[in-house]
């Protein structure tokens, strides 16, 4: 895909996240995009992301929902400010709270599709609702409260 | 420690979880123990478990809380039945829902300490409250609803 993902716009010092940092070589490196008013991401689980054989462990699902939601929060902040993600100042969000309902076992041999909607923007907080689907069945639903971090957070520590 | 962890009693076909399976060589292999009426586990994050440099990413915290809680649910079920974890039939729980409040950034260079309490046992469900601390400060609080899986769940698929 030639379109840049939200995470491709994170400044280097905010690009080390295990879930979504483009500079974390061991990480999941998820990539999130707009699709109309929703955001989407896709992920292929590795064979070792097991819960019980054949199914994905809940921590991976929580991680994907978390990072797709914080990426969505950042993208929504730029949109609300009417500017592109390659403009200054950068926006980056961390998680204040995460809730996941596991609706059915998530198959490990399927492409996992994440889809998110922004529920509210309240000052520095963005509330994001996420579904995680496999083979067109919703396997988990999540809600994340993301909080904007300050421009210099961790900027000097890497 | 010579005492067996809860996860050491899981049958082989339920021991592949990335978070807590003793047979998952790439996994986190967390180990949970009773300490009075609470349960405890400890985990050293790896350098790549980054959120922003210096701090642990939220997905790892969610994973640790999740697996420590399902282990606690299993141990509590044996206790409620008045029998040891090496007796039949085996008990194993998966996650119905997970909630995590991230209270402060979690340092990546500290030992993370998990502590859980069983809030309720209702039929096949166990509700578990978990704290995750570093350097004696609570960094995250979680609540997990765990559900007992049937004895043959995934037994034939590995």
mmCIF file of N, CA, C and O in Angstrom, chain A residues 86-131:
data_model
loop_
_atom_site.group_PDB
_atom_site.id
_atom_site.type_symbol
_atom_site.label_atom_id
_atom_site.label_comp_id
_atom_site.label_asym_id
_atom_site.label_seq_id
_atom_site.Cartn_x
_atom_site.Cartn_y
_atom_site.Cartn_z
ATOM 1 N N UNK A 86 1.486 14.991 8.617
ATOM 2 C CA UNK A 86 2.905 15.357 8.459
ATOM 3 C C UNK A 86 3.165 16.819 8.832
ATOM 4 O O UNK A 86 4.221 17.364 8.519
ATOM 5 N N UNK A 87 2.201 17.436 9.530
ATOM 6 C CA UNK A 87 2.394 18.820 9.975
ATOM 7 C C UNK A 87 2.712 18.859 11.468
ATOM 8 O O UNK A 87 2.412 17.915 12.199
ATOM 9 N N UNK A 88 3.302 19.969 11.899
ATOM 10 C CA UNK A 88 3.682 20.139 13.306
ATOM 11 C C UNK A 88 2.580 20.881 14.053
ATOM 12 O O UNK A 88 1.871 21.684 13.439
ATOM 13 N N UNK A 89 2.467 20.698 15.370
ATOM 14 C CA UNK A 89 3.223 19.756 16.207
ATOM 15 C C UNK A 89 2.666 18.342 16.092
ATOM 16 O O UNK A 89 1.494 18.165 15.754
ATOM 17 N N UNK A 90 3.519 17.337 16.414
ATOM 18 C CA UNK A 90 3.051 15.954 16.337
ATOM 19 C C UNK A 90 2.047 15.641 17.446
ATOM 20 O O UNK A 90 2.054 16.292 18.496
ATOM 21 N N UNK A 91 1.198 14.678 17.182
ATOM 22 C CA UNK A 91 0.226 14.214 18.175
ATOM 23 C C UNK A 91 0.473 12.735 18.437
ATOM 24 O O UNK A 91 0.630 11.953 17.498
ATOM 25 N N UNK A 92 0.485 12.362 19.716
ATOM 26 C CA UNK A 92 0.693 10.961 20.080
ATOM 27 C C UNK A 92 -0.109 10.723 21.338
ATOM 28 O O UNK A 92 -0.134 11.563 22.241
ATOM 29 N N UNK A 93 -0.742 9.560 21.396
ATOM 30 C CA UNK A 93 -1.627 9.217 22.510
ATOM 31 C C UNK A 93 -1.144 7.964 23.216
ATOM 32 O O UNK A 93 -0.596 7.046 22.589
ATOM 33 N N UNK A 94 -1.371 7.921 24.520
ATOM 34 C CA UNK A 94 -1.169 6.699 25.294
ATOM 35 C C UNK A 94 -2.510 6.310 25.910
ATOM 36 O O UNK A 94 -3.478 7.065 25.849
ATOM 37 N N UNK A 95 -2.520 5.125 26.519
ATOM 38 C CA UNK A 95 -3.789 4.550 26.962
ATOM 39 C C UNK A 95 -4.055 4.873 28.424
ATOM 40 O O UNK A 95 -3.214 4.578 29.284
ATOM 41 N N UNK A 96 -5.222 5.441 28.691
ATOM 42 C CA UNK A 96 -5.647 5.645 30.079
ATOM 43 C C UNK A 96 -6.408 4.418 30.567
ATOM 44 O O UNK A 96 -6.222 3.968 31.701
ATOM 45 N N UNK A 97 -7.293 3.890 29.717
ATOM 46 C CA UNK A 97 -7.987 2.654 30.082
ATOM 47 C C UNK A 97 -8.312 1.850 28.834
ATOM 48 O O UNK A 97 -8.454 2.400 27.738
ATOM 49 N N UNK A 98 -8.396 0.559 29.049
ATOM 50 C CA UNK A 98 -8.642 -0.408 27.974
ATOM 51 C C UNK A 98 -9.669 -1.408 28.479
ATOM 52 O O UNK A 98 -9.517 -1.940 29.587
ATOM 53 N N UNK A 99 -10.705 -1.620 27.687
ATOM 54 C CA UNK A 99 -11.663 -2.671 28.021
ATOM 55 C C UNK A 99 -11.838 -3.567 26.806
ATOM 56 O O UNK A 99 -12.009 -3.065 25.689
ATOM 57 N N UNK A 100 -11.774 -4.880 27.017
ATOM 58 C CA UNK A 100 -11.970 -5.831 25.920
ATOM 59 C C UNK A 100 -12.976 -6.888 26.351
ATOM 60 O O UNK A 100 -12.832 -7.493 27.420
ATOM 61 N N UNK A 101 -13.997 -7.098 25.516
ATOM 62 C CA UNK A 101 -14.900 -8.238 25.683
ATOM 63 C C UNK A 101 -14.537 -9.278 24.630
ATOM 64 O O UNK A 101 -14.561 -8.983 23.425
ATOM 65 N N UNK A 102 -14.204 -10.468 25.095
ATOM 66 C CA UNK A 102 -13.840 -11.568 24.190
ATOM 67 C C UNK A 102 -15.115 -12.348 23.896
ATOM 68 O O UNK A 102 -15.677 -13.000 24.772
ATOM 69 N N UNK A 103 -15.582 -12.246 22.650
ATOM 70 C CA UNK A 103 -16.904 -12.775 22.308
ATOM 71 C C UNK A 103 -16.859 -14.229 21.858
ATOM 72 O O UNK A 103 -17.800 -14.971 22.065
ATOM 73 N N UNK A 104 -15.784 -14.592 21.204
ATOM 74 C CA UNK A 104 -15.617 -15.985 20.746
ATOM 75 C C UNK A 104 -14.120 -16.218 20.531
ATOM 76 O O UNK A 104 -13.354 -15.260 20.389
ATOM 77 N N UNK A 105 -13.701 -17.490 20.503
ATOM 78 C CA UNK A 105 -12.281 -17.765 20.244
ATOM 79 C C UNK A 105 -11.858 -17.180 18.891
ATOM 80 O O UNK A 105 -12.602 -17.251 17.918
ATOM 81 N N UNK A 106 -10.669 -16.608 18.840
ATOM 82 C CA UNK A 106 -10.156 -15.957 17.631
ATOM 83 C C UNK A 106 -9.188 -16.918 16.945
ATOM 84 O O UNK A 106 -8.157 -17.274 17.523
ATOM 85 N N UNK A 107 -9.495 -17.343 15.720
ATOM 86 C CA UNK A 107 -8.627 -18.326 15.050
ATOM 87 C C UNK A 107 -7.242 -17.736 14.761
ATOM 88 O O UNK A 107 -7.117 -16.578 14.371
ATOM 89 N N UNK A 108 -6.209 -18.548 14.928
ATOM 90 C CA UNK A 108 -4.834 -18.073 14.758
ATOM 91 C C UNK A 108 -4.392 -18.128 13.301
ATOM 92 O O UNK A 108 -3.408 -17.476 12.927
ATOM 93 N N UNK A 109 -5.123 -18.856 12.472
ATOM 94 C CA UNK A 109 -4.724 -19.010 11.070
ATOM 95 C C UNK A 109 -5.530 -18.087 10.148
ATOM 96 O O UNK A 109 -5.648 -18.346 8.949
ATOM 97 N N UNK A 110 -6.072 -17.022 10.699
ATOM 98 C CA UNK A 110 -6.871 -16.085 9.904
ATOM 99 C C UNK A 110 -6.246 -14.699 9.970
ATOM 100 O O UNK A 110 -5.518 -14.369 10.916
ATOM 101 N N UNK A 111 -6.543 -13.871 8.961
ATOM 102 C CA UNK A 111 -6.171 -12.457 9.025
ATOM 103 C C UNK A 111 -7.102 -11.781 10.034
ATOM 104 O O UNK A 111 -8.334 -11.928 9.941
ATOM 105 N N UNK A 112 -6.523 -11.049 10.976
ATOM 106 C CA UNK A 112 -7.344 -10.330 11.955
ATOM 107 C C UNK A 112 -7.575 -8.910 11.453
ATOM 108 O O UNK A 112 -6.634 -8.220 11.061
ATOM 109 N N UNK A 113 -8.832 -8.492 11.456
ATOM 110 C CA UNK A 113 -9.186 -7.174 10.942
ATOM 111 C C UNK A 113 -9.700 -6.308 12.079
ATOM 112 O O UNK A 113 -10.649 -6.680 12.771
ATOM 113 N N UNK A 114 -9.047 -5.170 12.252
ATOM 114 C CA UNK A 114 -9.439 -4.206 13.286
ATOM 115 C C UNK A 114 -10.162 -3.049 12.626
ATOM 116 O O UNK A 114 -9.748 -2.570 11.558
ATOM 117 N N UNK A 115 -11.206 -2.603 13.284
ATOM 118 C CA UNK A 115 -11.995 -1.493 12.756
ATOM 119 C C UNK A 115 -12.378 -0.623 13.953
ATOM 120 O O UNK A 115 -12.842 -1.144 14.972
ATOM 121 N N UNK A 116 -12.152 0.680 13.837
ATOM 122 C CA UNK A 116 -12.388 1.555 14.990
ATOM 123 C C UNK A 116 -13.205 2.775 14.605
ATOM 124 O O UNK A 116 -13.167 3.242 13.458
ATOM 125 N N UNK A 117 -13.936 3.253 15.589
ATOM 126 C CA UNK A 117 -14.709 4.491 15.457
ATOM 127 C C UNK A 117 -14.379 5.398 16.633
ATOM 128 O O UNK A 117 -14.269 4.924 17.773
ATOM 129 N N UNK A 118 -14.252 6.673 16.343
ATOM 130 C CA UNK A 118 -14.039 7.656 17.412
ATOM 131 C C UNK A 118 -15.395 7.971 18.034
ATOM 132 O O UNK A 118 -16.322 8.407 17.344
ATOM 133 N N UNK A 119 -15.504 7.721 19.335
ATOM 134 C CA UNK A 119 -16.778 7.965 20.027
ATOM 135 C C UNK A 119 -16.861 9.380 20.570
ATOM 136 O O UNK A 119 -17.944 9.963 20.648
ATOM 137 N N UNK A 120 -15.721 9.919 21.002
ATOM 138 C CA UNK A 120 -15.733 11.267 21.593
ATOM 139 C C UNK A 120 -14.318 11.824 21.633
ATOM 140 O O UNK A 120 -13.349 11.070 21.777
ATOM 141 N N UNK A 121 -14.228 13.130 21.473
ATOM 142 C CA UNK A 121 -12.976 13.849 21.717
ATOM 143 C C UNK A 121 -13.289 14.885 22.788
ATOM 144 O O UNK A 121 -14.164 15.725 22.610
ATOM 145 N N UNK A 122 -12.609 14.758 23.932
ATOM 146 C CA UNK A 122 -12.872 15.649 25.078
ATOM 147 C C UNK A 122 -11.540 16.200 25.546
ATOM 148 O O UNK A 122 -10.838 15.549 26.330
ATOM 149 N N UNK A 123 -11.163 17.367 25.055
ATOM 150 C CA UNK A 123 -9.869 17.936 25.431
ATOM 151 C C UNK A 123 -8.759 17.015 24.958
ATOM 152 O O UNK A 123 -8.700 16.655 23.784
ATOM 153 N N UNK A 124 -7.894 16.596 25.889
ATOM 154 C CA UNK A 124 -6.768 15.719 25.527
ATOM 155 C C UNK A 124 -7.153 14.246 25.461
ATOM 156 O O UNK A 124 -6.295 13.393 25.169
ATOM 157 N N UNK A 125 -8.420 13.921 25.760
ATOM 158 C CA UNK A 125 -8.854 12.514 25.729
ATOM 159 C C UNK A 125 -9.641 12.195 24.465
ATOM 160 O O UNK A 125 -10.460 13.007 24.016
ATOM 161 N N UNK A 126 -9.416 11.008 23.928
ATOM 162 C CA UNK A 126 -10.210 10.502 22.809
ATOM 163 C C UNK A 126 -10.714 9.110 23.193
ATOM 164 O O UNK A 126 -9.932 8.274 23.663
ATOM 165 N N UNK A 127 -12.017 8.882 23.024
ATOM 166 C CA UNK A 127 -12.610 7.577 23.308
ATOM 167 C C UNK A 127 -12.815 6.859 21.972
ATOM 168 O O UNK A 127 -13.425 7.416 21.053
ATOM 169 N N UNK A 128 -12.284 5.639 21.896
ATOM 170 C CA UNK A 128 -12.293 4.895 20.639
ATOM 171 C C UNK A 128 -12.919 3.516 20.867
ATOM 172 O O UNK A 128 -12.553 2.816 21.818
ATOM 173 N N UNK A 129 -13.859 3.125 19.992
ATOM 174 C CA UNK A 129 -14.460 1.787 20.025
ATOM 175 C C UNK A 129 -13.848 0.961 18.899
ATOM 176 O O UNK A 129 -13.704 1.453 17.769
ATOM 177 N N UNK A 130 -13.487 -0.269 19.207
ATOM 178 C CA UNK A 130 -12.769 -1.118 18.249
ATOM 179 C C UNK A 130 -13.438 -2.495 18.179
ATOM 180 O O UNK A 130 -13.845 -3.041 19.206
ATOM 181 N N UNK A 131 -13.525 -3.031 16.960
ATOM 182 C CA UNK A 131 -13.872 -4.455 16.824
ATOM 183 C C UNK A 131 -12.685 -5.185 16.206
ATOM 184 O O UNK A 131 -11.946 -4.620 15.394
#
